[in-house]
Amino acid sequence: MQKPRIRWHIAVFLAPAVLVYTAVMIFPLFNTLRLSLFSKVDQERVYVGLQNFQTLFGDPVWSEQFWNALGNNFWFFLIHMLVQNPIGIALAAILSHPRLRFAALYRSAIFIPTILSFVIVGFAWKLILSPIWGIAPGMLDAVGLKSLFAPWLGKEEYALTTLALISVWQFVGIPMMLIYAALLSIPEEVLEAGEIDGITGMSAFWKIKLPLILPSIGIISILTFVGNFNAFDLIYAAQGALAGPDFSTDILGTFMYRTFFGFQLQLGDPHMGSAIAGAMFAIILVGVCIYLFGIQTRMRRYQL
Amino acid sequence: MNKARTNPLNTAAMHGALILYTLIALFPVFVILINSFKTRKAIFREPLAMPDADSFSLIGYQTVMKQGDFFLYFQNSMIVTVASLFFVLLFGAMAAFALSEYRFKGNMLMGLYLALGIMIPIRIGTVAILEMMVATGLVNSLWALILVYTAQGLPLAVFILSEFMRQVSDDLKNAGRIDGLSEYTIFFKLVLPLVRPAMATVAVFNMIPIWNDLWFPLILAPSEEVKTLTLGSQVFIGQFVTDWNAVLSALSMAILPVLALYVIFSRQLIRGITSGAVK
């Protein structure tokens, strides 16, 4: 047995990634959580314990904004789960059909919105839905539904839903692709065996394919959750940091940005911003844990 | 293939559904592009018509070119994206090689530690990142963005690349060792070329979010000379809210680079997703 020697090359291979990752991601993450326990008093940073969180949840001015943002965020997430993922699954189911012509073309075209930046998406839809330019009202008029038109992005009751749907439009390509990949990996024999038992078409989808792709649907759900709870860009690009009208489209990301960076008359407060980041961290952590321990371990995986 | 699964009526319905959704997906992009080439009057009169000899105009593009620093923004975005991708791939591949090739104490733990970042968004740490960048004087420099995007991209890169590196044949590496190659040579000369397809997948996955990010440029590098294209067009479009020609042209100019990248890399992207690299 040779005496174990230090294998320096392992350290050399690992060092750059671990250093950058630790210094720029993990350390700031914990430092942010630490900063949320401090506050600025007379230009000095002082330790205040959980006081920032007390303000966030206890002070009506803050807590109202926080719960509003959180509630909006949940609605935003719910729309993604109810609209984006079913549409994505449906498109993937159609695309994965054997011998469908032009499948690659459809796939590439439907994925295009996903590659566009939020700035483009936000402005493009703002223009289309704008009552001034009026592509949307004009088109509704053409099918005789002009009365249905409203300035959706400008009305408190519709704005958030409209933005969520725009975001769905943009990101439907992601669940589509992931489910598509999962569907392609189902072996032909399984489907043929079903066919012999008389299970074809729609019932083949519900009874054979869907149970097999459930793990992928789980992954998509958690990706959607994490993505939605740190979303910011689209709201900022379309409605600005104030998330108008009257904060009706405010979500945690915009709330944190406003608090931390300041806007108009309010001064930025990094410590309150850290407290909100802490709350976001907790929410995302809870979601990820529910997925990892509650859903993923219980999901039945089939050996294919 | 059985006939039961291909009935002409079904096929028509499937194409119908796909065409409908493709139209929904492409319509906004199409509207922006065609209207950017029209005169102001034509934009308002017939927003859905193609530009013709009568309504064709490049006035919007001229305004944008005159006022903005589009090329500077473009260059900044390019530098940030390319440099971040380079570091993500190099560092990610090195770490993935260490994790997949060698058995050492803490291997598993290191893998888990690096994988943490797949689920936890880096944005949560923004406050401290900004403080750190201010303290080190990197704020308002492209390096700030490059560092952040490198850190952001590493977890998934390590994860995907180590999956692929496990598939590289041991015999090949051992043959190299017998020939007296150092571990570094084995990595750079033998393993890296073999995982090139996986590297391309990682690159494409990382490229789009980096190019399109608005949050970090807004917070870490908002000054004029280091603005990225995404942030630049955000501010820029804001200035022209009433000049519809300029807004539409600016949007088109922001769409085109990404669209070009997509056309170049879309096969790689789709192959990467469907090969199961992210499952």
Coordinates of C-alpha atoms in Angstrom, one line a residue:
Chain A
M1 CA 0.0 0.0 0.0
Q2 CA 1.4 3.3 -1.1
K3 CA 1.4 6.2 1.3
P4 CA -1.4 8.5 0.3
R5 CA 0.0 11.7 -1.2
I6 CA -1.7 14.9 -1.7
R7 CA -3.1 15.0 -5.2
W8 CA -2.7 18.7 -6.0
H9 CA -4.3 18.5 -9.4
I10 CA -7.7 17.8 -7.8
A11 CA -7.4 21.1 -5.9
V12 CA -6.3 22.9 -9.0
F13 CA -9.2 21.6 -11.0
L14 CA -11.7 22.5 -8.3
A15 CA -10.3 25.8 -7.1
P16 CA -11.5 28.3 -9.7
A17 CA -15.1 27.1 -9.8
V18 CA -15.3 26.8 -6.0
L19 CA -13.7 30.1 -5.4
V20 CA -15.8 32.1 -7.8
Y21 CA -19.0 30.3 -6.8
T22 CA -18.3 30.8 -3.1
A23 CA -17.2 34.4 -3.3
V24 CA -19.9 35.7 -5.7
M25 CA -22.8 33.5 -4.9
I26 CA -22.8 31.6 -1.5
F27 CA -21.0 34.2 0.5
P28 CA -23.2 37.2 -0.6
L29 CA -26.2 35.0 -0.1
F30 CA -25.4 34.5 3.6
N31 CA -24.0 38.0 3.9
T32 CA -27.4 39.3 2.7
L33 CA -29.2 37.3 5.3
R34 CA -26.8 38.7 7.9
L35 CA -27.3 42.3 6.7
S36 CA -31.0 41.9 7.2
L37 CA -30.2 41.9 11.0
F38 CA -28.6 45.3 10.8
S39 CA -29.8 48.8 10.3
K40 CA -28.4 52.2 9.7
V41 CA -28.6 54.5 12.7
D42 CA -26.7 57.9 12.4
Q43 CA -24.6 56.7 9.4
E44 CA -23.5 53.7 11.5
R45 CA -24.4 50.1 10.9
V46 CA -25.8 48.6 14.0
Y47 CA -27.1 45.2 14.9
V48 CA -30.8 45.3 15.5
G49 CA -31.7 41.7 15.6
L50 CA -35.0 40.8 14.0
Q51 CA -36.2 44.4 14.0
N52 CA -36.3 44.7 10.3
F53 CA -38.5 41.6 10.0
Q54 CA -40.7 43.1 12.7
T55 CA -41.1 46.2 10.6
L56 CA -41.7 44.2 7.5
F57 CA -44.5 42.1 9.0
G58 CA -45.6 44.4 11.8
D59 CA -45.6 48.0 10.4
P60 CA -48.8 48.4 8.4
V61 CA -47.1 50.4 5.7
W62 CA -44.6 47.7 5.1
S63 CA -46.7 44.6 5.8
E64 CA -49.4 45.8 3.5
Q65 CA -46.9 46.1 0.6
F66 CA -45.3 42.8 1.5
W67 CA -48.6 40.8 1.6
N68 CA -49.7 42.5 -1.5
A69 CA -46.5 41.5 -3.4
L70 CA -46.7 38.0 -2.0
G71 CA -50.3 37.6 -2.9
N72 CA -49.6 38.9 -6.4
N73 CA -46.7 36.6 -6.7
F74 CA -48.8 33.6 -5.9
W75 CA -51.4 34.6 -8.4
F76 CA -48.6 35.1 -11.0
F77 CA -47.4 31.6 -10.2
L78 CA -50.9 30.1 -10.3
I79 CA -51.5 31.4 -13.8
H80 CA -48.2 29.9 -14.9
M81 CA -49.1 26.6 -13.5
L82 CA -52.7 26.6 -14.9
V83 CA -52.0 28.1 -18.3
Q84 CA -48.3 27.7 -19.2
N85 CA -47.7 24.2 -18.1
P86 CA -50.9 22.6 -19.6
I87 CA -50.3 24.4 -22.9
G88 CA -46.7 23.3 -22.9
I89 CA -47.7 19.7 -22.2
A90 CA -50.3 19.8 -24.9
L91 CA -48.0 21.2 -27.5
A92 CA -45.3 18.7 -26.6
A93 CA -47.8 15.9 -26.8
I94 CA -48.8 17.0 -30.3
L95 CA -45.2 17.5 -31.4
S96 CA -44.1 14.2 -30.2
H97 CA -46.6 12.4 -32.4
P98 CA -44.6 10.1 -34.7
R99 CA -44.5 11.1 -38.4
L100 CA -45.8 14.6 -37.8
R101 CA -44.5 16.8 -40.6
F102 CA -42.7 20.1 -39.9
A103 CA -42.3 19.2 -36.2
A104 CA -38.9 20.8 -36.1
L105 CA -40.2 24.0 -37.7
Y106 CA -43.1 24.4 -35.2
R107 CA -40.8 23.6 -32.3
S108 CA -38.3 26.3 -33.3
A109 CA -41.0 28.9 -34.0
I110 CA -42.8 28.3 -30.7
F111 CA -39.5 28.6 -28.8
I112 CA -38.7 32.0 -30.3
P113 CA -40.5 34.2 -27.6
T114 CA -38.4 32.4 -24.9
I115 CA -35.2 33.8 -26.3
L116 CA -36.3 37.4 -26.5
S117 CA -35.5 39.7 -23.6
F118 CA -38.1 40.9 -21.2
V119 CA -37.5 44.4 -22.4
I120 CA -38.6 43.5 -25.9
V121 CA -41.5 41.4 -24.8
G122 CA -42.7 44.0 -22.3
F123 CA -42.7 46.8 -24.8
A124 CA -44.0 44.8 -27.7
W125 CA -47.1 43.7 -25.8
K126 CA -47.5 47.2 -24.4
L127 CA -47.6 48.5 -27.9
I128 CA -50.0 45.8 -29.1
L129 CA -52.4 46.2 -26.2
S130 CA -52.1 50.0 -26.2
P131 CA -55.4 51.8 -26.7
I132 CA -53.6 54.4 -28.8
W133 CA -52.0 52.3 -31.4
G134 CA -54.8 49.8 -31.2
I135 CA -53.7 46.6 -32.9
A136 CA -55.6 44.7 -30.2
P137 CA -58.8 46.8 -30.3
G138 CA -58.7 46.7 -34.1
M139 CA -58.4 43.0 -34.2
L140 CA -61.2 42.5 -31.7
D141 CA -63.3 44.8 -33.8
A142 CA -62.7 42.6 -36.8
V143 CA -64.3 39.7 -35.1
G144 CA -67.1 41.8 -33.6
L145 CA -65.9 41.7 -30.0
K146 CA -64.7 45.3 -29.7
S147 CA -66.8 45.8 -26.5
L148 CA -64.5 43.3 -24.8
F149 CA -61.5 45.5 -25.2
A150 CA -60.1 47.3 -22.1
P151 CA -56.8 48.9 -21.5
W152 CA -55.7 45.7 -19.8
L153 CA -52.3 46.8 -18.6
G154 CA -53.8 50.0 -17.2
K155 CA -56.6 48.6 -15.1
E156 CA -55.8 47.4 -11.6
E157 CA -58.1 44.4 -11.9
Y158 CA -56.6 43.1 -15.1
A159 CA -53.0 44.3 -15.2
L160 CA -51.4 41.5 -13.2
T161 CA -53.3 38.7 -15.0
T162 CA -52.3 40.3 -18.3
L163 CA -48.7 40.4 -17.4
A164 CA -48.8 36.8 -16.2
L165 CA -50.3 35.8 -19.5
I166 CA -47.6 37.7 -21.4
S167 CA -45.0 35.9 -19.3
V168 CA -46.8 32.6 -20.1
W169 CA -46.6 33.5 -23.8
Q170 CA -42.9 34.1 -23.5
F171 CA -42.0 30.9 -21.5
V172 CA -44.3 28.3 -22.8
G173 CA -41.4 26.9 -24.8
I174 CA -39.6 25.7 -21.8
P175 CA -42.2 23.2 -20.5
M176 CA -42.8 22.3 -24.1
M177 CA -39.2 21.3 -24.7
L178 CA -38.7 19.4 -21.4
I179 CA -41.9 17.4 -21.8
Y180 CA -41.2 16.8 -25.4
A181 CA -37.8 15.3 -24.4
A182 CA -39.5 13.2 -21.8
L183 CA -42.2 12.0 -24.3
L184 CA -39.5 11.0 -26.8
S185 CA -37.8 8.8 -24.3
I186 CA -40.9 6.6 -23.8
P187 CA -40.1 3.3 -25.6
E188 CA -42.2 2.4 -28.6
E189 CA -42.9 -1.1 -27.2
V190 CA -44.8 0.3 -24.2
L191 CA -47.1 2.2 -26.6
E192 CA -47.5 -0.7 -28.8
A193 CA -48.4 -3.0 -25.9
G194 CA -51.1 -0.4 -25.0
E195 CA -52.4 -0.5 -28.6
I196 CA -52.8 -4.2 -28.5
D197 CA -55.0 -3.7 -25.5
G198 CA -57.0 -1.2 -27.4
I199 CA -55.6 2.0 -25.8
T200 CA -54.9 4.5 -28.5
G201 CA -55.1 8.2 -29.2
M202 CA -56.2 10.3 -26.2
S203 CA -56.6 7.5 -23.8
A204 CA -53.0 6.4 -24.6
F205 CA -51.9 9.9 -23.6
W206 CA -53.8 10.0 -20.3
K207 CA -53.3 6.4 -19.3
I208 CA -49.7 5.6 -20.5
K209 CA -47.8 8.7 -21.4
L210 CA -48.9 11.1 -18.6
P211 CA -48.0 8.8 -15.7
L212 CA -44.6 8.3 -17.3
I213 CA -43.8 12.0 -17.7
L214 CA -45.0 13.0 -14.2
P215 CA -41.4 13.4 -12.9
S216 CA -40.7 15.9 -15.7
I217 CA -43.9 17.7 -14.8
G218 CA -42.6 17.9 -11.2
I219 CA -39.3 19.4 -12.4
I220 CA -41.2 22.0 -14.5
S221 CA -43.4 22.9 -11.6
I222 CA -40.4 23.6 -9.3
L223 CA -38.6 25.5 -12.1
T224 CA -41.7 27.6 -12.6
F225 CA -41.9 28.2 -8.9
V226 CA -38.3 29.4 -8.4
G227 CA -38.5 31.4 -11.6
N228 CA -41.7 33.2 -10.7
F229 CA -40.7 34.0 -7.1
N230 CA -37.6 35.8 -8.2
A231 CA -39.2 37.4 -11.3
F232 CA -38.7 41.0 -11.8
D233 CA -37.7 41.9 -15.3
L234 CA -41.0 41.7 -17.2
I235 CA -42.9 43.8 -14.6
Y236 CA -40.1 46.3 -14.5
A237 CA -39.9 46.6 -18.3
A238 CA -43.6 46.9 -18.7
Q239 CA -44.8 48.8 -15.7
G240 CA -41.6 50.3 -14.1
A241 CA -40.3 50.0 -10.6
L242 CA -43.6 51.2 -9.2
A243 CA -45.4 48.2 -10.6
G244 CA -48.4 50.2 -11.5
P245 CA -51.3 50.8 -11.6
D246 CA -51.3 51.4 -7.9
F247 CA -48.9 48.5 -7.1
S248 CA -51.4 46.1 -8.5
T249 CA -48.6 44.3 -10.4
D250 CA -46.1 44.5 -7.6
I251 CA -44.3 41.1 -6.9
L252 CA -41.5 40.3 -4.5
G253 CA -38.8 41.1 -7.1
T254 CA -40.0 44.6 -7.8
F255 CA -40.8 45.2 -4.1
M256 CA -37.2 44.2 -3.2
Y257 CA -35.8 46.4 -5.9
R258 CA -37.7 49.4 -4.8
T259 CA -36.9 49.0 -1.2
F260 CA -33.2 48.2 -1.7
F261 CA -32.5 50.7 -4.5
G262 CA -35.0 53.4 -3.8
F263 CA -37.2 55.2 -6.2
Q264 CA -38.5 58.7 -6.6
L265 CA -38.9 60.1 -3.1
Q266 CA -38.1 56.9 -1.1
L267 CA -34.5 56.4 -0.3
G268 CA -33.0 53.0 -0.8
D269 CA -32.5 50.9 2.3
P270 CA -30.2 47.9 1.9
H271 CA -31.1 46.5 5.2
M272 CA -34.8 46.3 4.6
G273 CA -34.0 45.1 1.1
S274 CA -32.0 42.3 2.7
A275 CA -34.9 41.5 4.9
I276 CA -37.2 41.1 1.9
A277 CA -34.5 39.0 0.2
G278 CA -34.5 36.9 3.4
A279 CA -38.2 36.4 3.1
M280 CA -37.8 35.4 -0.6
F281 CA -35.1 33.0 0.3
A282 CA -37.3 31.4 2.9
I283 CA -40.2 31.1 0.5
I284 CA -38.1 29.5 -2.3
L285 CA -36.4 27.2 0.2
V286 CA -39.8 26.0 1.5
G287 CA -41.0 25.4 -2.1
V288 CA -37.8 23.5 -3.0
C289 CA -38.0 21.4 0.1
I290 CA -41.6 20.6 -0.5
Y291 CA -40.6 19.5 -3.9
L292 CA -37.6 17.5 -2.9
F293 CA -39.0 15.7 0.1
G294 CA -42.7 15.8 -0.4
I295 CA -43.1 15.3 -4.1
Q296 CA -40.0 13.9 -5.7
T297 CA -39.5 11.1 -3.3
R298 CA -43.1 10.0 -3.5
M299 CA -43.4 10.1 -7.2
R300 CA -43.3 6.7 -8.7
R301 CA -40.6 6.3 -11.3
Y302 CA -40.9 3.6 -13.9
Q303 CA -37.9 1.8 -15.1
L304 CA -38.1 2.0 -18.9
Chain B
M1 CA -46.2 1.9 -37.0
N2 CA -49.8 1.1 -36.6
K3 CA -52.5 2.8 -38.6
A4 CA -54.7 3.4 -35.5
R5 CA -52.5 6.3 -34.5
T6 CA -52.5 8.2 -37.8
N7 CA -55.9 9.3 -38.9
P8 CA -56.1 12.1 -41.4
L9 CA -58.6 14.1 -39.4
N10 CA -56.4 13.9 -36.4
T11 CA -53.4 15.0 -38.4
A12 CA -55.3 18.0 -39.6
A13 CA -56.4 18.9 -36.1
M14 CA -52.8 18.6 -34.9
H15 CA -51.5 20.9 -37.6
G16 CA -54.3 23.3 -36.9
A17 CA -53.5 23.6 -33.3
L18 CA -49.7 23.9 -33.9
I19 CA -50.2 26.6 -36.6
L20 CA -52.5 28.5 -34.4
Y21 CA -50.0 28.5 -31.6
T22 CA -47.1 29.3 -33.9
L23 CA -49.1 32.4 -35.1
I24 CA -49.7 33.5 -31.5
A25 CA -46.0 33.0 -30.7
L26 CA -44.7 34.9 -33.7
F27 CA -47.3 37.6 -34.2
P28 CA -45.9 40.2 -31.8
V29 CA -42.4 39.9 -33.2
F30 CA -43.8 40.1 -36.7
V31 CA -45.9 43.2 -36.0
I32 CA -42.9 45.0 -34.5
L33 CA -40.6 44.1 -37.3
I34 CA -42.9 45.2 -40.2
N35 CA -43.9 48.4 -38.5
S36 CA -40.4 49.5 -37.9
F37 CA -40.0 49.9 -41.6
K38 CA -43.0 52.1 -42.1
T39 CA -43.8 55.8 -42.0
R40 CA -45.5 57.2 -38.9
K41 CA -48.7 57.6 -40.7
A42 CA -48.7 54.1 -42.0
I43 CA -48.0 52.7 -38.6
F44 CA -51.2 54.1 -37.3
R45 CA -53.4 53.7 -40.3
E46 CA -52.7 50.1 -41.1
P47 CA -50.6 48.5 -38.4
L48 CA -51.0 45.0 -39.9
A49 CA -50.1 45.8 -43.5
M50 CA -46.7 45.0 -44.9
P51 CA -44.5 48.0 -45.8
D52 CA -44.9 48.9 -49.5
A53 CA -43.2 51.5 -51.7
D54 CA -45.5 54.1 -50.4
S55 CA -45.2 53.5 -46.7
F56 CA -41.6 52.3 -46.5
S57 CA -39.3 54.4 -44.3
L58 CA -36.2 54.1 -42.3
I59 CA -36.7 57.2 -40.3
G60 CA -36.9 55.2 -37.0
Y61 CA -33.6 53.5 -37.6
Q62 CA -32.0 56.8 -38.5
T63 CA -33.2 58.4 -35.2
V64 CA -31.9 55.4 -33.2
M65 CA -28.5 55.5 -34.9
K66 CA -28.1 59.2 -34.4
Q67 CA -29.0 59.3 -30.8
G68 CA -28.0 56.1 -29.2
D69 CA -24.9 54.2 -28.5
F70 CA -26.3 51.0 -29.8
F71 CA -23.0 49.7 -31.0
L72 CA -21.4 50.4 -27.6
Y73 CA -24.2 48.6 -25.8
F74 CA -23.9 45.7 -28.3
Q75 CA -20.2 45.5 -27.7
N76 CA -20.7 45.5 -23.9
S77 CA -23.2 42.7 -24.1
M78 CA -21.0 40.7 -26.4
I79 CA -18.0 41.1 -24.1
V80 CA -20.0 40.1 -21.0
T81 CA -21.7 37.2 -22.6
V82 CA -18.6 35.7 -24.3
A83 CA -16.3 36.2 -21.3
S84 CA -18.9 34.7 -18.8
L85 CA -19.4 31.7 -21.1
F86 CA -15.7 31.2 -21.3
F87 CA -15.2 31.1 -17.6
V88 CA -18.4 29.1 -17.0
L89 CA -17.2 26.5 -19.4
L90 CA -13.5 26.4 -18.4
F91 CA -14.1 26.4 -14.6
G92 CA -17.2 24.3 -14.9
A93 CA -15.4 21.7 -16.9
M94 CA -12.4 21.6 -14.6
A95 CA -14.6 21.1 -11.5
A96 CA -16.7 18.6 -13.3
F97 CA -13.6 16.6 -14.3
A98 CA -12.4 16.6 -10.7
L99 CA -15.7 15.5 -9.4
S100 CA -16.3 12.8 -12.0
E101 CA -12.8 11.5 -12.4
Y102 CA -11.2 11.3 -8.9
R103 CA -12.4 9.7 -5.8
F104 CA -11.4 11.8 -2.8
K105 CA -12.8 12.6 0.6
G106 CA -15.7 15.1 0.3
N107 CA -16.3 14.4 -3.3
M108 CA -20.0 13.9 -2.8
L109 CA -20.3 16.9 -0.4
M110 CA -18.5 19.1 -2.9
G111 CA -20.9 18.0 -5.6
L112 CA -23.9 18.8 -3.5
Y113 CA -22.4 22.2 -2.5
L114 CA -21.9 23.2 -6.1
A115 CA -25.4 21.9 -7.0
L116 CA -27.1 24.2 -4.4
G117 CA -27.0 27.1 -6.8
I118 CA -29.2 25.3 -9.3
M119 CA -32.2 25.9 -7.2
I120 CA -31.3 29.0 -5.3
P121 CA -31.4 32.1 -7.5
I122 CA -28.3 34.3 -7.1
R123 CA -30.5 37.4 -7.1
I124 CA -31.3 36.8 -3.4
G125 CA -27.8 37.9 -2.6
T126 CA -27.9 41.1 -4.6
V127 CA -27.6 43.5 -1.7
A128 CA -24.3 41.9 -0.5
I129 CA -23.1 41.5 -4.1
L130 CA -23.5 45.2 -4.7
E131 CA -21.7 46.0 -1.4
M132 CA -18.9 43.7 -2.4
M133 CA -18.6 45.2 -5.9
V134 CA -18.5 48.7 -4.4
A135 CA -15.9 47.7 -1.9
T136 CA -13.7 46.1 -4.5
G137 CA -14.2 49.0 -7.0
L138 CA -15.7 46.7 -9.6
V139 CA -19.0 48.4 -9.6
N140 CA -19.9 49.9 -13.0
S141 CA -17.4 47.7 -14.7
L142 CA -18.0 44.7 -17.0
W143 CA -16.0 42.5 -14.6
A144 CA -18.8 42.8 -12.0
L145 CA -21.3 41.3 -14.5
I146 CA -18.9 38.7 -15.8
L147 CA -18.1 37.5 -12.2
V148 CA -21.8 37.3 -11.3
Y149 CA -22.8 35.5 -14.5
T150 CA -19.9 33.1 -14.1
A151 CA -21.0 32.2 -10.5
Q152 CA -24.6 31.9 -11.7
G153 CA -23.8 29.6 -14.5
L154 CA -21.4 27.3 -12.7
P155 CA -23.7 25.0 -10.8
L156 CA -25.7 23.8 -13.8
A157 CA -22.6 23.6 -15.9
V158 CA -20.8 21.4 -13.3
F159 CA -23.9 19.2 -13.0
I160 CA -24.4 18.7 -16.7
L161 CA -20.7 18.3 -17.6
S162 CA -19.9 15.8 -14.9
E163 CA -22.8 13.6 -16.1
F164 CA -21.1 13.7 -19.5
M165 CA -17.6 13.2 -18.3
R166 CA -18.6 10.0 -16.5
Q167 CA -19.2 8.6 -20.0
V168 CA -15.7 9.2 -21.3
S169 CA -14.0 5.9 -21.4
D170 CA -11.6 5.1 -18.6
D171 CA -9.3 3.1 -20.9
L172 CA -8.6 6.2 -22.9
K173 CA -7.5 8.1 -19.9
N174 CA -5.5 5.3 -18.5
A175 CA -3.8 4.8 -21.8
G176 CA -2.8 8.4 -21.6
R177 CA -1.5 7.9 -18.0
I178 CA 0.6 5.0 -19.1
D179 CA 2.1 7.2 -21.9
G180 CA 3.1 9.6 -19.2
L181 CA 0.7 12.4 -19.8
S182 CA 0.0 14.6 -16.8
E183 CA -3.6 14.9 -15.4
Y184 CA -3.8 18.4 -16.9
T185 CA -2.9 17.1 -20.4
I186 CA -5.4 14.3 -20.1
F187 CA -8.1 16.8 -19.2
F188 CA -7.3 19.4 -21.9
K189 CA -6.2 17.1 -24.7
L190 CA -8.3 14.0 -24.2
V191 CA -11.4 14.7 -22.2
L192 CA -12.3 18.3 -23.3
P193 CA -12.5 17.5 -27.0
L194 CA -14.8 14.5 -26.2
V195 CA -17.3 16.5 -24.3
R196 CA -17.5 19.4 -26.8
P197 CA -21.2 18.7 -27.6
A198 CA -22.1 18.9 -23.9
M199 CA -20.1 22.1 -23.6
A200 CA -22.0 23.6 -26.5
T201 CA -25.3 22.7 -24.8
V202 CA -24.2 24.4 -21.6
A203 CA -23.0 27.4 -23.5
V204 CA -26.4 27.8 -25.2
F205 CA -28.3 27.4 -22.0
N206 CA -26.3 30.1 -20.3
M207 CA -26.1 32.5 -23.2
I208 CA -29.7 33.5 -23.4
P209 CA -30.3 34.4 -19.8
I210 CA -27.0 36.3 -19.6
W211 CA -27.7 38.3 -22.8
N212 CA -31.2 39.1 -21.7
D213 CA -30.6 39.9 -18.0
L214 CA -31.9 43.2 -16.8
W215 CA -31.5 42.9 -13.1
F216 CA -27.7 42.9 -12.6
P217 CA -26.9 45.4 -15.3
L218 CA -29.4 47.7 -13.7
I219 CA -27.9 47.3 -10.3
L220 CA -24.2 46.7 -10.8
A221 CA -23.4 48.5 -14.1
P222 CA -25.9 51.2 -14.9
S223 CA -23.4 53.8 -16.1
E224 CA -23.4 54.8 -19.7
E225 CA -20.2 53.3 -20.9
V226 CA -20.9 49.8 -19.5
K227 CA -24.6 49.5 -20.3
T228 CA -25.6 46.2 -21.9
L229 CA -27.9 46.1 -24.9
T230 CA -30.8 44.9 -22.8
L231 CA -30.5 47.7 -20.2
G232 CA -29.6 50.2 -23.0
S233 CA -32.7 49.4 -24.9
Q234 CA -34.8 49.7 -21.8
V235 CA -33.6 53.2 -21.0
F236 CA -33.5 54.1 -24.6
I237 CA -37.0 53.0 -25.5
G238 CA -38.2 54.9 -22.4
Q239 CA -36.9 58.2 -23.9
F240 CA -38.8 57.7 -27.1
V241 CA -42.2 56.8 -25.8
T242 CA -43.9 59.1 -28.2
D243 CA -41.7 58.6 -31.2
W244 CA -43.2 55.4 -32.4
N245 CA -40.8 55.0 -35.3
A246 CA -37.8 55.1 -33.0
V247 CA -39.4 52.8 -30.5
L248 CA -40.2 50.1 -33.0
S249 CA -36.8 50.4 -34.7
A250 CA -35.0 50.2 -31.4
L251 CA -37.0 47.1 -30.5
S252 CA -36.2 45.5 -33.9
M253 CA -32.6 46.2 -33.4
A254 CA -32.7 44.6 -30.0
I255 CA -34.5 41.5 -31.4
L256 CA -32.2 40.9 -34.3
P257 CA -29.0 39.9 -32.5
V258 CA -30.7 37.3 -30.3
L259 CA -32.7 36.0 -33.3
A260 CA -29.5 35.6 -35.2
L261 CA -27.8 33.7 -32.3
Y262 CA -30.9 31.5 -32.1
V263 CA -30.9 30.6 -35.7
I264 CA -27.2 29.7 -35.5
F265 CA -27.5 27.7 -32.3
S266 CA -31.1 26.4 -32.2
R267 CA -30.1 23.0 -33.4
Q268 CA -27.6 22.7 -30.6
L269 CA -30.1 24.0 -28.1
I270 CA -32.8 21.6 -29.1
R271 CA -30.4 18.7 -29.3
G272 CA -29.2 19.6 -25.9
I273 CA -32.6 19.6 -24.4
T274 CA -33.9 16.5 -26.1
S275 CA -30.7 14.5 -25.4
G276 CA -31.7 14.6 -21.8
A277 CA -28.9 16.8 -20.5
V278 CA -31.3 18.6 -18.2
K279 CA -33.5 15.8 -17.0

